[in-house]
Amino acid sequence: MNVYLYEEKDTVIHKLDPRTKIIILVASFILILKADNFYKVLIVFSFIVIFGLMSKMFYNIIKLKFILSGIFIFSMVSWAFFYPANTEKILGATKEGAIFGFLRGIKLVGMTASGIFFLSAASIEEISMGLVKLKVPYSASFVLSTALRLVPTFIGTGASVIEAQKSRGLDLDSGSIWHRAKKHVPLLVPIFLLAIRNTDQLAVALESRGFGRRGNRTYYLKTGFKGFDYIFLLILVFLCFFIIFDFQ
């Protein structure tokens, strides 16, 4: 079962310097949160979509379409009913709340999509090296990259345990939602035990390799800013002036 989003491809986005990819991720989060009207949100959202299309990893969005759709619908419906507006209500919802929820939904979907595209176009090694080159302490970048690496591992472990129990006759697909949820509880024990064992093996491996030892660290990957890196950074500078400083 492949639960990793990253796939090596020969695209402009994949060839960007890891620092550029990290800056694009952080900037897209900030810009879409700072956008205060529909047109600004649409511009940032379009930038994220173009970034995804250029990476040729849009099928990862399609795989997660139900989660993204749920986020958008939940945001729009909840704000429609709970947004503080003094206008006429229709079945408890307001027009202003629906519009506000619509914009919030686009922002949440845009941020989620930006993260998915980033993880689809940047390997764990690139993320770790990019953070170090951005002057993030190595221990912090290692913790972040390890977390990103272990989450898919735990998901894969959980899927393997479920498939193993199904092959032994455990029926997880019949009954009400409550009964099916109760059947999953015993499966947490082997998943947690495997997670603890993997964590202990990782700690031993790190200690045996001298983790924390000071000195000049070298990397197998060789990267650097190129033409498309400067183009994307210039686009981000322009978007920052337009979105944050309202420069027109």
mmCIF file of C-alpha atoms in Angstrom:
data_model
loop_
_atom_site.group_PDB
_atom_site.id
_atom_site.type_symbol
_atom_site.label_atom_id
_atom_site.label_comp_id
_atom_site.label_asym_id
_atom_site.label_seq_id
_atom_site.Cartn_x
_atom_site.Cartn_y
_atom_site.Cartn_z
ATOM 1 C CA MET A 1 0.000 0.000 0.000
ATOM 2 C CA ASN A 2 1.564 3.281 -1.134
ATOM 3 C CA VAL A 3 0.633 6.066 1.309
ATOM 4 C CA TYR A 4 3.389 8.487 0.263
ATOM 5 C CA LEU A 5 2.455 11.552 -1.754
ATOM 6 C CA TYR A 6 5.924 12.202 -3.221
ATOM 7 C CA GLU A 7 6.765 10.806 -6.628
ATOM 8 C CA GLU A 8 9.890 11.671 -8.589
ATOM 9 C CA LYS A 9 9.048 13.392 -11.876
ATOM 10 C CA ASP A 10 10.873 15.428 -14.498
ATOM 11 C CA THR A 11 8.990 18.712 -13.983
ATOM 12 C CA VAL A 12 9.980 22.312 -13.342
ATOM 13 C CA ILE A 13 8.471 22.157 -9.848
ATOM 14 C CA HIS A 14 10.384 19.015 -8.880
ATOM 15 C CA LYS A 15 13.642 20.641 -10.033
ATOM 16 C CA LEU A 16 13.192 23.743 -7.874
ATOM 17 C CA ASP A 17 15.580 24.276 -5.003
ATOM 18 C CA PRO A 18 14.109 22.872 -1.729
ATOM 19 C CA ARG A 19 14.317 26.361 -0.183
ATOM 20 C CA THR A 20 12.112 27.734 -2.976
ATOM 21 C CA LYS A 21 9.512 25.012 -2.391
ATOM 22 C CA ILE A 22 9.458 25.716 1.360
ATOM 23 C CA ILE A 23 9.172 29.478 0.769
ATOM 24 C CA ILE A 24 6.299 28.912 -1.711
ATOM 25 C CA LEU A 25 4.492 26.721 0.858
ATOM 26 C CA VAL A 26 4.848 29.237 3.706
ATOM 27 C CA ALA A 27 4.073 32.233 1.470
ATOM 28 C CA SER A 28 0.935 30.595 0.040
ATOM 29 C CA PHE A 29 -0.344 29.988 3.597
ATOM 30 C CA ILE A 30 0.304 33.604 4.620
ATOM 31 C CA LEU A 31 -1.038 35.151 1.409
ATOM 32 C CA ILE A 32 -4.297 33.216 1.327
ATOM 33 C CA LEU A 33 -4.911 34.008 5.003
ATOM 34 C CA LYS A 34 -4.183 37.713 4.443
ATOM 35 C CA ALA A 35 -6.394 37.966 1.334
ATOM 36 C CA ASP A 36 -9.416 40.003 2.429
ATOM 37 C CA ASN A 37 -11.700 39.829 -0.592
ATOM 38 C CA PHE A 38 -12.870 37.312 -3.173
ATOM 39 C CA TYR A 39 -10.553 38.495 -5.971
ATOM 40 C CA LYS A 40 -7.401 38.297 -3.844
ATOM 41 C CA VAL A 41 -8.370 34.838 -2.582
ATOM 42 C CA LEU A 42 -8.998 33.749 -6.173
ATOM 43 C CA ILE A 43 -5.565 35.024 -7.297
ATOM 44 C CA VAL A 44 -3.696 33.126 -4.568
ATOM 45 C CA PHE A 45 -5.840 30.024 -5.104
ATOM 46 C CA SER A 46 -5.091 30.181 -8.845
ATOM 47 C CA PHE A 47 -1.366 30.415 -8.086
ATOM 48 C CA ILE A 48 -1.624 27.248 -5.959
ATOM 49 C CA VAL A 49 -3.574 25.406 -8.676
ATOM 50 C CA ILE A 50 -1.032 26.413 -11.353
ATOM 51 C CA PHE A 51 1.770 25.227 -9.059
ATOM 52 C CA GLY A 52 -0.006 21.864 -8.745
ATOM 53 C CA LEU A 53 -0.644 21.535 -12.467
ATOM 54 C CA MET A 54 2.996 22.289 -13.260
ATOM 55 C CA SER A 55 4.085 19.580 -10.810
ATOM 56 C CA LYS A 56 1.855 17.042 -12.633
ATOM 57 C CA MET A 57 0.747 15.718 -9.240
ATOM 58 C CA PHE A 58 -2.884 16.833 -9.401
ATOM 59 C CA TYR A 59 -4.076 13.246 -9.072
ATOM 60 C CA ASN A 60 -3.115 13.397 -5.380
ATOM 61 C CA ILE A 61 -5.794 16.068 -4.992
ATOM 62 C CA ILE A 62 -8.278 13.811 -6.791
ATOM 63 C CA LYS A 63 -7.427 10.959 -4.405
ATOM 64 C CA LEU A 64 -8.252 13.232 -1.455
ATOM 65 C CA LYS A 65 -11.269 14.910 -3.081
ATOM 66 C CA PHE A 66 -13.723 13.645 -0.434
ATOM 67 C CA ILE A 67 -11.657 15.163 2.405
ATOM 68 C CA LEU A 68 -11.309 18.493 0.581
ATOM 69 C CA SER A 69 -14.999 18.523 -0.323
ATOM 70 C CA GLY A 70 -15.893 17.795 3.324
ATOM 71 C CA ILE A 71 -13.715 20.671 4.535
ATOM 72 C CA PHE A 72 -15.318 23.089 2.078
ATOM 73 C CA ILE A 73 -18.919 22.017 2.767
ATOM 74 C CA PHE A 74 -18.428 22.002 6.564
ATOM 75 C CA SER A 75 -16.936 25.511 6.471
ATOM 76 C CA MET A 76 -19.708 26.922 4.282
ATOM 77 C CA VAL A 77 -22.583 25.322 6.215
ATOM 78 C CA SER A 78 -21.254 26.066 9.707
ATOM 79 C CA TRP A 79 -20.503 29.741 8.932
ATOM 80 C CA ALA A 80 -23.907 30.130 7.246
ATOM 81 C CA PHE A 81 -25.629 29.212 10.525
ATOM 82 C CA PHE A 82 -23.254 30.715 13.094
ATOM 83 C CA TYR A 83 -21.912 33.880 11.414
ATOM 84 C CA PRO A 84 -23.031 36.920 13.473
ATOM 85 C CA ALA A 85 -25.244 38.818 11.014
ATOM 86 C CA ASN A 86 -28.346 40.938 11.640
ATOM 87 C CA THR A 87 -29.971 40.284 8.275
ATOM 88 C CA GLU A 88 -32.980 38.076 7.548
ATOM 89 C CA LYS A 89 -32.431 34.381 8.191
ATOM 90 C CA ILE A 90 -33.604 31.536 5.971
ATOM 91 C CA LEU A 91 -34.006 28.310 8.002
ATOM 92 C CA GLY A 92 -31.483 29.755 10.500
ATOM 93 C CA ALA A 93 -28.811 30.590 7.883
ATOM 94 C CA THR A 94 -27.816 34.018 6.547
ATOM 95 C CA LYS A 95 -26.584 35.104 3.139
ATOM 96 C CA GLU A 96 -23.579 36.929 4.664
ATOM 97 C CA GLY A 97 -22.643 33.792 6.608
ATOM 98 C CA ALA A 98 -22.815 31.643 3.480
ATOM 99 C CA ILE A 99 -20.557 34.075 1.568
ATOM 100 C CA PHE A 100 -18.116 34.273 4.483
ATOM 101 C CA GLY A 101 -18.099 30.468 4.787
ATOM 102 C CA PHE A 102 -17.548 30.128 1.045
ATOM 103 C CA LEU A 103 -14.394 32.285 1.245
ATOM 104 C CA ARG A 104 -13.178 30.475 4.354
ATOM 105 C CA GLY A 105 -13.773 27.145 2.601
ATOM 106 C CA ILE A 106 -11.702 28.217 -0.397
ATOM 107 C CA LYS A 107 -8.914 29.351 1.949
ATOM 108 C CA LEU A 108 -8.886 26.031 3.860
ATOM 109 C CA VAL A 109 -8.960 23.979 0.651
ATOM 110 C CA GLY A 110 -6.198 26.171 -0.831
ATOM 111 C CA MET A 111 -3.958 25.699 2.207
ATOM 112 C CA THR A 112 -4.571 21.939 2.239
ATOM 113 C CA ALA A 113 -3.917 21.688 -1.507
ATOM 114 C CA SER A 114 -0.721 23.726 -1.141
ATOM 115 C CA GLY A 115 0.545 21.294 1.502
ATOM 116 C CA ILE A 116 -0.370 18.287 -0.659
ATOM 117 C CA PHE A 117 1.445 19.732 -3.693
ATOM 118 C CA PHE A 118 4.488 20.519 -1.544
ATOM 119 C CA LEU A 119 4.678 16.958 -0.175
ATOM 120 C CA SER A 120 4.080 15.611 -3.716
ATOM 121 C CA ALA A 121 7.002 17.548 -5.217
ATOM 122 C CA ALA A 122 9.545 17.533 -2.349
ATOM 123 C CA SER A 123 11.137 14.416 -0.887
ATOM 124 C CA ILE A 124 11.825 14.095 2.834
ATOM 125 C CA GLU A 125 15.561 14.501 2.189
ATOM 126 C CA GLU A 126 14.959 17.722 0.231
ATOM 127 C CA ILE A 127 12.742 19.137 2.988
ATOM 128 C CA SER A 128 15.352 18.405 5.654
ATOM 129 C CA MET A 129 18.193 19.899 3.600
ATOM 130 C CA GLY A 130 16.106 22.923 2.637
ATOM 131 C CA LEU A 131 15.285 23.698 6.257
ATOM 132 C CA VAL A 132 18.935 23.430 7.254
ATOM 133 C CA LYS A 133 19.956 25.784 4.430
ATOM 134 C CA LEU A 134 17.286 28.224 5.661
ATOM 135 C CA LYS A 135 19.212 28.270 8.967
ATOM 136 C CA VAL A 136 16.719 26.097 10.885
ATOM 137 C CA PRO A 137 18.632 24.088 13.557
ATOM 138 C CA TYR A 138 19.404 20.597 12.292
ATOM 139 C CA SER A 139 17.703 18.924 15.271
ATOM 140 C CA ALA A 140 14.449 20.811 14.531
ATOM 141 C CA SER A 141 14.558 20.031 10.807
ATOM 142 C CA PHE A 142 15.300 16.385 11.598
ATOM 143 C CA VAL A 143 12.288 16.186 13.947
ATOM 144 C CA LEU A 144 10.003 17.679 11.286
ATOM 145 C CA SER A 145 11.287 15.468 8.489
ATOM 146 C CA THR A 146 11.055 12.384 10.737
ATOM 147 C CA ALA A 147 7.449 13.238 11.625
ATOM 148 C CA LEU A 148 6.588 13.560 7.921
ATOM 149 C CA ARG A 149 8.292 10.231 7.254
ATOM 150 C CA LEU A 150 6.661 8.346 10.160
ATOM 151 C CA VAL A 151 3.054 9.421 9.546
ATOM 152 C CA PRO A 152 2.752 7.444 6.266
ATOM 153 C CA THR A 153 4.647 4.586 7.932
ATOM 154 C CA PHE A 154 2.084 4.408 10.749
ATOM 155 C CA ILE A 155 -0.795 4.604 8.263
ATOM 156 C CA GLY A 156 0.756 1.752 6.271
ATOM 157 C CA THR A 157 1.244 -0.260 9.487
ATOM 158 C CA GLY A 158 -2.387 0.274 10.420
ATOM 159 C CA ALA A 159 -3.540 -0.861 6.979
ATOM 160 C CA SER A 160 -1.325 -3.969 7.199
ATOM 161 C CA VAL A 161 -2.722 -4.890 10.641
ATOM 162 C CA ILE A 162 -6.303 -4.451 9.411
ATOM 163 C CA GLU A 163 -5.683 -6.608 6.332
ATOM 164 C CA ALA A 164 -3.975 -9.282 8.469
ATOM 165 C CA GLN A 165 -6.942 -9.443 10.875
ATOM 166 C CA LYS A 166 -9.408 -9.557 7.970
ATOM 167 C CA SER A 167 -7.533 -12.527 6.512
ATOM 168 C CA ARG A 168 -8.013 -14.255 9.902
ATOM 169 C CA GLY A 169 -11.802 -13.815 9.679
ATOM 170 C CA LEU A 170 -12.383 -10.501 11.461
ATOM 171 C CA ASP A 171 -15.461 -8.805 9.961
ATOM 172 C CA LEU A 172 -15.005 -5.010 10.046
ATOM 173 C CA ASP A 173 -17.541 -4.123 7.346
ATOM 174 C CA SER A 174 -20.864 -5.248 8.831
ATOM 175 C CA GLY A 175 -22.993 -3.671 11.559
ATOM 176 C CA SER A 176 -23.724 -0.083 12.484
ATOM 177 C CA ILE A 177 -21.084 2.653 12.519
ATOM 178 C CA TRP A 178 -20.813 2.338 16.323
ATOM 179 C CA HIS A 179 -20.281 -1.461 16.168
ATOM 180 C CA ARG A 180 -17.725 -1.119 13.380
ATOM 181 C CA ALA A 181 -15.868 1.526 15.392
ATOM 182 C CA LYS A 182 -15.801 -0.805 18.436
ATOM 183 C CA LYS A 183 -14.319 -3.592 16.291
ATOM 184 C CA HIS A 184 -11.402 -1.312 15.366
ATOM 185 C CA VAL A 185 -10.434 -0.571 19.001
ATOM 186 C CA PRO A 186 -8.508 -3.863 19.609
ATOM 187 C CA LEU A 187 -6.486 -3.172 16.441
ATOM 188 C CA LEU A 188 -4.927 -0.134 18.134
ATOM 189 C CA VAL A 189 -2.847 -2.382 20.442
ATOM 190 C CA PRO A 190 -0.634 -4.010 17.724
ATOM 191 C CA ILE A 191 -0.411 -0.666 15.871
ATOM 192 C CA PHE A 192 0.887 1.136 18.982
ATOM 193 C CA LEU A 193 3.271 -1.723 19.812
ATOM 194 C CA LEU A 194 4.689 -1.650 16.271
ATOM 195 C CA ALA A 195 5.000 2.146 16.474
ATOM 196 C CA ILE A 196 6.903 1.922 19.773
ATOM 197 C CA ARG A 197 9.207 -0.795 18.361
ATOM 198 C CA ASN A 198 9.919 1.273 15.236
ATOM 199 C CA THR A 199 10.635 4.354 17.351
ATOM 200 C CA ASP A 200 13.023 2.400 19.569
ATOM 201 C CA GLN A 201 14.834 1.004 16.519
ATOM 202 C CA LEU A 202 15.128 4.524 15.101
ATOM 203 C CA ALA A 203 16.602 5.827 18.371
ATOM 204 C CA VAL A 204 19.184 3.009 18.442
ATOM 205 C CA ALA A 205 20.095 3.640 14.804
ATOM 206 C CA LEU A 206 20.550 7.366 15.432
ATOM 207 C CA GLU A 207 22.698 6.766 18.497
ATOM 208 C CA SER A 208 24.869 4.234 16.669
ATOM 209 C CA ARG A 209 25.446 6.784 13.873
ATOM 210 C CA GLY A 210 26.524 9.516 16.281
ATOM 211 C CA PHE A 211 23.462 11.766 16.006
ATOM 212 C CA GLY A 212 24.154 15.168 17.551
ATOM 213 C CA ARG A 213 27.866 15.112 16.859
ATOM 214 C CA ARG A 214 29.069 18.552 15.844
ATOM 215 C CA GLY A 215 30.889 19.223 12.618
ATOM 216 C CA ASN A 216 30.344 20.168 9.010
ATOM 217 C CA ARG A 217 27.498 18.116 7.617
ATOM 218 C CA THR A 218 27.579 17.048 3.962
ATOM 219 C CA TYR A 219 24.653 16.051 1.738
ATOM 220 C CA TYR A 220 24.276 13.647 -1.133
ATOM 221 C CA LEU A 221 21.880 16.005 -2.912
ATOM 222 C CA LYS A 222 23.409 18.986 -4.713
ATOM 223 C CA THR A 223 21.005 21.867 -5.202
ATOM 224 C CA GLY A 224 21.097 25.593 -5.860
ATOM 225 C CA PHE A 225 18.983 28.470 -7.134
ATOM 226 C CA LYS A 226 18.386 28.451 -10.880
ATOM 227 C CA GLY A 227 16.295 30.445 -13.352
ATOM 228 C CA PHE A 228 12.857 29.124 -12.373
ATOM 229 C CA ASP A 229 13.657 29.612 -8.670
ATOM 230 C CA TYR A 230 14.158 33.349 -9.250
ATOM 231 C CA ILE A 231 10.995 33.529 -11.389
ATOM 232 C CA PHE A 232 8.849 31.952 -8.666
ATOM 233 C CA LEU A 233 10.412 34.126 -5.975
ATOM 234 C CA LEU A 234 9.730 37.273 -8.046
ATOM 235 C CA ILE A 235 6.094 36.181 -8.482
ATOM 236 C CA LEU A 236 5.826 35.723 -4.716
ATOM 237 C CA VAL A 237 7.286 39.191 -4.091
ATOM 238 C CA PHE A 238 4.711 40.680 -6.477
ATOM 239 C CA LEU A 239 1.881 38.758 -4.778
ATOM 240 C CA CYS A 240 3.080 39.934 -1.352
ATOM 241 C CA PHE A 241 2.935 43.591 -2.446
ATOM 242 C CA PHE A 242 -0.483 43.066 -4.005
ATOM 243 C CA ILE A 243 -2.090 40.995 -1.228
ATOM 244 C CA ILE A 244 -0.455 42.189 2.009
ATOM 245 C CA PHE A 245 0.443 45.805 1.228
ATOM 246 C CA ASP A 246 -2.509 46.362 -1.144
ATOM 247 C CA PHE A 247 -0.133 47.810 -3.739
ATOM 248 C CA GLN A 248 -2.046 48.437 -6.997
#
